[in-house]
JSON list of C-alpha atoms in Angstrom, two decimals:
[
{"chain": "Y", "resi": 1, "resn": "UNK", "atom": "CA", "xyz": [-38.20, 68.36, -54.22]},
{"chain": "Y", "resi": 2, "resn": "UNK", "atom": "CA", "xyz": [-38.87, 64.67, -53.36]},
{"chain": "Y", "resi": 3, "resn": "UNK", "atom": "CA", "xyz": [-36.76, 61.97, -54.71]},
{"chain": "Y", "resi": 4, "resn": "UNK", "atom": "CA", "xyz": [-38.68, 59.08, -56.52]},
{"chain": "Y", "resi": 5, "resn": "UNK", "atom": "CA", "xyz": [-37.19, 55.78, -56.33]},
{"chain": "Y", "resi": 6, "resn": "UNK", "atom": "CA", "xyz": [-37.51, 52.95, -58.74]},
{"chain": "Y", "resi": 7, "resn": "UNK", "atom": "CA", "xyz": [-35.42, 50.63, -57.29]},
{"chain": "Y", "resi": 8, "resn": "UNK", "atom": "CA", "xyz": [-32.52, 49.89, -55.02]},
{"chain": "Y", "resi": 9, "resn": "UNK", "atom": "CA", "xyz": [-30.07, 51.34, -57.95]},
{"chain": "Y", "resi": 10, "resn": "UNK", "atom": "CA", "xyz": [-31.28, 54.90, -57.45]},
{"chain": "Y", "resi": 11, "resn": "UNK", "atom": "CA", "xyz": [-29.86, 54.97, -53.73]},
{"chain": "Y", "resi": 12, "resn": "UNK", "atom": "CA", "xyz": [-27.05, 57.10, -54.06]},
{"chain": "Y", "resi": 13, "resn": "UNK", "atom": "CA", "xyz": [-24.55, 58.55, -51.43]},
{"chain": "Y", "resi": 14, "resn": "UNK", "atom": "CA", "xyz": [-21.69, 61.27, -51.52]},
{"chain": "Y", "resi": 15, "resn": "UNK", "atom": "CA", "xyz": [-18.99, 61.57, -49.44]},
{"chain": "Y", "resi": 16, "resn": "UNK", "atom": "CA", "xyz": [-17.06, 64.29, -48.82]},
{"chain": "Y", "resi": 17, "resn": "UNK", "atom": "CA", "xyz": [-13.98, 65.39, -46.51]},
{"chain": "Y", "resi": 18, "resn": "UNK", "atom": "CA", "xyz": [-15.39, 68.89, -45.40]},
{"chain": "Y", "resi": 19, "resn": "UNK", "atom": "CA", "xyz": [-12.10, 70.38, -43.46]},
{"chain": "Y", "resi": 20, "resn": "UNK", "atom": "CA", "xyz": [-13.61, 72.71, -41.19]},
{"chain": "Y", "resi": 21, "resn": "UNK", "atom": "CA", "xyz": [-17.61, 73.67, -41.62]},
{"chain": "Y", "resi": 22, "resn": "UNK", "atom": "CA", "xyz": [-17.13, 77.01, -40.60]},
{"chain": "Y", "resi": 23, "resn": "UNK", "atom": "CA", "xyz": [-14.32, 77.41, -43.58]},
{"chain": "Y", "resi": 24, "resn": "UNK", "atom": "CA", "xyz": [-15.62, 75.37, -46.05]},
{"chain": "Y", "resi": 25, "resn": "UNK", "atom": "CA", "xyz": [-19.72, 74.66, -45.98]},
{"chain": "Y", "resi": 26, "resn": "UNK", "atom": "CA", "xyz": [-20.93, 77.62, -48.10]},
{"chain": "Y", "resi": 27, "resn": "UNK", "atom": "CA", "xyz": [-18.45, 76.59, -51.17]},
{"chain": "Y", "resi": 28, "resn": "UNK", "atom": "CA", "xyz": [-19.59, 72.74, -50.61]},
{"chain": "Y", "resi": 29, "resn": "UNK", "atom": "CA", "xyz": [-23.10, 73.41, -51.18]},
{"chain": "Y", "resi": 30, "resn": "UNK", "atom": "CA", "xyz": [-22.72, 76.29, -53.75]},
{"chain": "Y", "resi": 31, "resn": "UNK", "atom": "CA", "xyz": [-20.50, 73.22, -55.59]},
{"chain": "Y", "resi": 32, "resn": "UNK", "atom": "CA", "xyz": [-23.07, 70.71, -54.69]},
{"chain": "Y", "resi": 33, "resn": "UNK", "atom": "CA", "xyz": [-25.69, 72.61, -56.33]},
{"chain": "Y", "resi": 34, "resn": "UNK", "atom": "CA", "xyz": [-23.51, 72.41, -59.47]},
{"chain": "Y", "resi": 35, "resn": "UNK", "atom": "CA", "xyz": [-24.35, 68.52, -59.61]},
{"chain": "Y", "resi": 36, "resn": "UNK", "atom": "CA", "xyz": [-27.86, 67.93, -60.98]},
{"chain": "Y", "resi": 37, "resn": "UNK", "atom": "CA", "xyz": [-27.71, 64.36, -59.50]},
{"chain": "Y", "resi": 38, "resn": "UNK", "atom": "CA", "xyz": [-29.46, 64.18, -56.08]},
{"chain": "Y", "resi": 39, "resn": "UNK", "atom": "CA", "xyz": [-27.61, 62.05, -53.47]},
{"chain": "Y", "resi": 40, "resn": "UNK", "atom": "CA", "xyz": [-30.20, 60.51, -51.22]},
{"chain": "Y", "resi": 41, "resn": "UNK", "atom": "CA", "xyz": [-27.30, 60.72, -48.47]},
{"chain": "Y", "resi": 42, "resn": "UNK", "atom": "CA", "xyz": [-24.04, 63.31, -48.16]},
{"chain": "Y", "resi": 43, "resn": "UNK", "atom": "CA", "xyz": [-21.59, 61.86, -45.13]},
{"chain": "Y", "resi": 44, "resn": "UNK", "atom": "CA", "xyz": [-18.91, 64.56, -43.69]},
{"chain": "Y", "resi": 45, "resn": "UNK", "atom": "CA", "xyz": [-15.63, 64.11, -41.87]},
{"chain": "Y", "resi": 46, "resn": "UNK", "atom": "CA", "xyz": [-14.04, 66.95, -40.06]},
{"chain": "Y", "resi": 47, "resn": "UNK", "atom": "CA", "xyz": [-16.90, 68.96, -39.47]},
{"chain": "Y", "resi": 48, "resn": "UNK", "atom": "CA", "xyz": [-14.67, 70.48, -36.86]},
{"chain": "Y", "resi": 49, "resn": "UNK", "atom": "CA", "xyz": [-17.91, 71.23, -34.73]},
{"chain": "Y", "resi": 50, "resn": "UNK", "atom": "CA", "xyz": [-19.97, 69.61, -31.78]},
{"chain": "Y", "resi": 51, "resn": "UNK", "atom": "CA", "xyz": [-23.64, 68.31, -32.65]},
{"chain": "Y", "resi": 52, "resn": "UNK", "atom": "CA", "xyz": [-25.15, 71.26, -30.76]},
{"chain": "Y", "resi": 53, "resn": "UNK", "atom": "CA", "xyz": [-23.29, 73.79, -33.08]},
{"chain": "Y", "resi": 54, "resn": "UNK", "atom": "CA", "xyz": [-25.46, 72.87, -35.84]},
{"chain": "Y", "resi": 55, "resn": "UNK", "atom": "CA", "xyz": [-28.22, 74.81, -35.14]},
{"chain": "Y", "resi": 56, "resn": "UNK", "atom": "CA", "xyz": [-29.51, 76.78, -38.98]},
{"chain": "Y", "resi": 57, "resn": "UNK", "atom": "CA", "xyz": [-26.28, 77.78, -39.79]},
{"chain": "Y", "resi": 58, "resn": "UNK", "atom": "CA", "xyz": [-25.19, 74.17, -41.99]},
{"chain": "Y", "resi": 59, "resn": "UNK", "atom": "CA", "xyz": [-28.35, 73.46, -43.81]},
{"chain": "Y", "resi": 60, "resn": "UNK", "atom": "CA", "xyz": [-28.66, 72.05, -47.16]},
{"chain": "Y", "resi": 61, "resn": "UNK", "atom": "CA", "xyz": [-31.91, 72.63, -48.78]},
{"chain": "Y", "resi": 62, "resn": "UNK", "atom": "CA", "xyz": [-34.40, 69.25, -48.60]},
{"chain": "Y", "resi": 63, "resn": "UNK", "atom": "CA", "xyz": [-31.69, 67.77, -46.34]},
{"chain": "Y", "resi": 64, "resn": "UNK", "atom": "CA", "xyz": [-32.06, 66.72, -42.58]},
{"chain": "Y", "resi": 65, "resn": "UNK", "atom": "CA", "xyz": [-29.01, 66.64, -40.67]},
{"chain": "Y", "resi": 66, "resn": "UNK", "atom": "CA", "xyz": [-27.38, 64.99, -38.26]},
{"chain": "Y", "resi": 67, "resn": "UNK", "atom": "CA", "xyz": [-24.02, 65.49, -36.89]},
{"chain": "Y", "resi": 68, "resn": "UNK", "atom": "CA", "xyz": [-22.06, 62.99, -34.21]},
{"chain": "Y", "resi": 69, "resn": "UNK", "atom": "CA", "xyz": [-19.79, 64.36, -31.37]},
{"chain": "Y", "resi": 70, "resn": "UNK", "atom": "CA", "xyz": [-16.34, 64.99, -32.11]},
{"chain": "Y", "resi": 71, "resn": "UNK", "atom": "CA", "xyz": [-13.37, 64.85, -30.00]},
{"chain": "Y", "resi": 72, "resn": "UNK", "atom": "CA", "xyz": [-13.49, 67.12, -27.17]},
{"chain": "Y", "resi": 73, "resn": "UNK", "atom": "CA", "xyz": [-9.89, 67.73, -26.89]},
{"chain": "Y", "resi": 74, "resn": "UNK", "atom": "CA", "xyz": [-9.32, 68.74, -30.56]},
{"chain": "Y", "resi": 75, "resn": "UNK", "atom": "CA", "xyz": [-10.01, 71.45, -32.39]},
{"chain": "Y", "resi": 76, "resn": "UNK", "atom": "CA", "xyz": [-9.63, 70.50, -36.12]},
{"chain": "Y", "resi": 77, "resn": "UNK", "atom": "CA", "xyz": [-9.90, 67.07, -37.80]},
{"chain": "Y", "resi": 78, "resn": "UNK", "atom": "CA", "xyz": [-13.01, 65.90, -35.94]},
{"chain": "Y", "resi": 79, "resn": "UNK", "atom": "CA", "xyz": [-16.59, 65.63, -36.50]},
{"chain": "Y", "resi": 80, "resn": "UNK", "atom": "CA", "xyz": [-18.87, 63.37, -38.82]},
{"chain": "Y", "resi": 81, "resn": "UNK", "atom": "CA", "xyz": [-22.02, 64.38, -40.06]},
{"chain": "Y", "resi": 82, "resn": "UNK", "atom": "CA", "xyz": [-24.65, 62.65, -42.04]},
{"chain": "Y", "resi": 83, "resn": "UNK", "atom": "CA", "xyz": [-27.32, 64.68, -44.32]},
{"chain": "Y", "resi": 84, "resn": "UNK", "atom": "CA", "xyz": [-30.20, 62.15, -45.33]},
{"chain": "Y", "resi": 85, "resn": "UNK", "atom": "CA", "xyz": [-32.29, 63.50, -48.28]},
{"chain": "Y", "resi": 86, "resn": "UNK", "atom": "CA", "xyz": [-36.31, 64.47, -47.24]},
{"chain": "Y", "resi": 87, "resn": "UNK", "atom": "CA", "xyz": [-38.17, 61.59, -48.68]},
{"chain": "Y", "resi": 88, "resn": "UNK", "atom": "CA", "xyz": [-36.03, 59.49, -46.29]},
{"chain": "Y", "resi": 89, "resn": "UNK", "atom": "CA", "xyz": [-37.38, 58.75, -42.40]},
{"chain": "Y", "resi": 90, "resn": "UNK", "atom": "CA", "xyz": [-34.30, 58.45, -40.56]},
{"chain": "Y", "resi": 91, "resn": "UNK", "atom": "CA", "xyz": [-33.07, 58.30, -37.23]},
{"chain": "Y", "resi": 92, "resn": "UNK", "atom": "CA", "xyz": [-29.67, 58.25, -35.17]},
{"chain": "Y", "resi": 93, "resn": "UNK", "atom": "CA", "xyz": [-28.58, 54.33, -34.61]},
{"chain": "Y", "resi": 94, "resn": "UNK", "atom": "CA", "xyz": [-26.99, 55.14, -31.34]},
{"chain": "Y", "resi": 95, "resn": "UNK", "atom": "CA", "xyz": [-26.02, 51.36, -31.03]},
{"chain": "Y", "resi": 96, "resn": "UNK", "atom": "CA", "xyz": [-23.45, 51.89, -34.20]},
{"chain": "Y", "resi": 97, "resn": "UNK", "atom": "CA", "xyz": [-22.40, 55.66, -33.80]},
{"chain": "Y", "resi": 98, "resn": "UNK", "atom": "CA", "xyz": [-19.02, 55.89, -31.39]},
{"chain": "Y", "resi": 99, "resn": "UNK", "atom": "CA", "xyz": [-16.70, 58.62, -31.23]},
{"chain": "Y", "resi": 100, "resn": "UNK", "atom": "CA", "xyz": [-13.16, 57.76, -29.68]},
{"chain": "Y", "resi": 101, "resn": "UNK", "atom": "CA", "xyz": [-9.54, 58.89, -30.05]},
{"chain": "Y", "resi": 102, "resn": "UNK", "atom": "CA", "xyz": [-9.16, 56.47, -33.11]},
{"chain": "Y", "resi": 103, "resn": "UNK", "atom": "CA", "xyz": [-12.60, 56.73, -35.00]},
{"chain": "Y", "resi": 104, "resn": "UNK", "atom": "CA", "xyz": [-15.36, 58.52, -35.39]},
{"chain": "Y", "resi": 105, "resn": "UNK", "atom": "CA", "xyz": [-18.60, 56.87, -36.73]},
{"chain": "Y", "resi": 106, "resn": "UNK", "atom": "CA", "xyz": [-21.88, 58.55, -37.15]},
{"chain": "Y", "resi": 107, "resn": "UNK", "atom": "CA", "xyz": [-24.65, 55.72, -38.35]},
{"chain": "Y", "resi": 108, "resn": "UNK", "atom": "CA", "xyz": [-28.59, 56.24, -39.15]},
{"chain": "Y", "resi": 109, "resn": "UNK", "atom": "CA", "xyz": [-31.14, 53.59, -39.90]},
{"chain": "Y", "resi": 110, "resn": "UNK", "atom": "CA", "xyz": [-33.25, 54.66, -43.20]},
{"chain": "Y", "resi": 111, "resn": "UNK", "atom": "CA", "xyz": [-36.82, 53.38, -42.93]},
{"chain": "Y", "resi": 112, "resn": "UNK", "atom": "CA", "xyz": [-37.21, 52.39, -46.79]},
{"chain": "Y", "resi": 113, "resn": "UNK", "atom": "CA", "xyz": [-40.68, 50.89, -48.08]},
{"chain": "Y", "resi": 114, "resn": "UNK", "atom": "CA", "xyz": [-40.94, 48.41, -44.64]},
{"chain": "Y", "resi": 115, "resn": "UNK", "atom": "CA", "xyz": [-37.48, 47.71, -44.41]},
{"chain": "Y", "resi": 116, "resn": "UNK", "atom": "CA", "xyz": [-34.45, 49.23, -42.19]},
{"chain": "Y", "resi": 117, "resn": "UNK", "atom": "CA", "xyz": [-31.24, 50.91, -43.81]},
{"chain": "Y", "resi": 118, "resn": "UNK", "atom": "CA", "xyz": [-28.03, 51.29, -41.91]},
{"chain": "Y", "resi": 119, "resn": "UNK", "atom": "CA", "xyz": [-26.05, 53.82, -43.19]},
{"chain": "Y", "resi": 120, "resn": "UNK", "atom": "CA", "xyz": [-23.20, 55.61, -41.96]},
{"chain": "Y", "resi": 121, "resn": "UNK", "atom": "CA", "xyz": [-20.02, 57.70, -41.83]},
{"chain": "Y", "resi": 122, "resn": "UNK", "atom": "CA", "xyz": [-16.54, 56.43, -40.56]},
{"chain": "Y", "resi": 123, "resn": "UNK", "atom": "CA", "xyz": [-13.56, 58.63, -40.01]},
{"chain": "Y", "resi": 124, "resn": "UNK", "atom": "CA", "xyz": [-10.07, 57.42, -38.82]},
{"chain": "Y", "resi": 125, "resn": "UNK", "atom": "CA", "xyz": [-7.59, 60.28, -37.75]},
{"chain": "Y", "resi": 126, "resn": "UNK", "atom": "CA", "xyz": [-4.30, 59.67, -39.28]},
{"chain": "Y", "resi": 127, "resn": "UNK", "atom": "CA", "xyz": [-3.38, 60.68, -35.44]},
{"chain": "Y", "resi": 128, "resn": "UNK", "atom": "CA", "xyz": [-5.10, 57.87, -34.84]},
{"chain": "Y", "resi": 129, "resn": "UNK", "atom": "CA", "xyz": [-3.69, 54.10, -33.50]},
{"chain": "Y", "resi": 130, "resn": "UNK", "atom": "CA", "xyz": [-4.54, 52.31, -36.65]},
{"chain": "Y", "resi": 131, "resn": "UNK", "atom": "CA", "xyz": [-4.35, 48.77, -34.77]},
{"chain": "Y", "resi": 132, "resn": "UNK", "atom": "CA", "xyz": [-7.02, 49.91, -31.97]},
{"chain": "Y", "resi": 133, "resn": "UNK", "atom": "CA", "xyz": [-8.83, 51.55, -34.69]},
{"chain": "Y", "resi": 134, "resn": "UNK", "atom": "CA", "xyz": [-9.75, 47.91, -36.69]},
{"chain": "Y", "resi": 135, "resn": "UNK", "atom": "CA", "xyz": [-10.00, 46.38, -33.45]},
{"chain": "Y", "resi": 136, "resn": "UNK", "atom": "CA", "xyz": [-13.21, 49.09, -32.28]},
{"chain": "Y", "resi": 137, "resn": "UNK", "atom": "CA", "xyz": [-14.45, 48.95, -36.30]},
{"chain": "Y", "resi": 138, "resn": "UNK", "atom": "CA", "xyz": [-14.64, 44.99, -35.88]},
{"chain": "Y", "resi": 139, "resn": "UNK", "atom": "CA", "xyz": [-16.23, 45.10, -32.09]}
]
């Protein structure tokens, strides 16, 4: 099911605090399904999962995914992801995505009728040093 835009208005975006994909993914998108709105992105924190986990086991139907690294070192509250809907082109913006002990940020840049859309997740741990944390969102 494509998505037909009539203007910048009908860009829409959902974001969602997952706690744990392996827990909680099959009761977000049985929920999501509830919603007869169509976000054209869904953002994630605490995927709790490395980008090469992925694989077919978190898909939402007419949704391409892409998930950022988490932190190595822990094992829950970490991990951004990004779903962009299917009548978006979209591709990692490496130059904006950073994972570090005080924020996570997972960005993609939406080709959207000849013009480029940044768009992105950012999580700060409340573990987190909230001081370095504004100083690596503002670098």
């Amino acid at each position: 099911e494509a998505l037909k835009l009539d203007s910048a208005m009908d860009f829409s975006t959902l974001f969602y605090n997952i706690d744990g994909n392996k827990s909680n993914f099959d009761t977000f998108v049985s929920e999501l399904s509830t919603i007869s709105m169509k976000f054209s992105v869904i953002g994630l924190a605490e995927t709790n999962i490395d980008k090469d986990e992925t694989s077919s086991l978190f898909k939402i139907d007419n949704y391409r995914a892409f998930y950022g690294e988490k932190i190595k070192e822990k094992l829950k509250g970490s991990g951004v992801a990004l779903y962009v809907h299917d009548a978006f082109s979209a591709v990692v913006n490496e130059k904006l995505s950073s994972v570090s002990s005080n924020m996570e940020s997972l960005f993609v840049t939406i080709q959207n009728e000849g013009k480029d859309i940044n768009i992105g997740t950012i999580y700060r741990s409340p573990n987190g040093d909230n001081e370095q944390f504004f100083e690596e969102f503002t670098s």
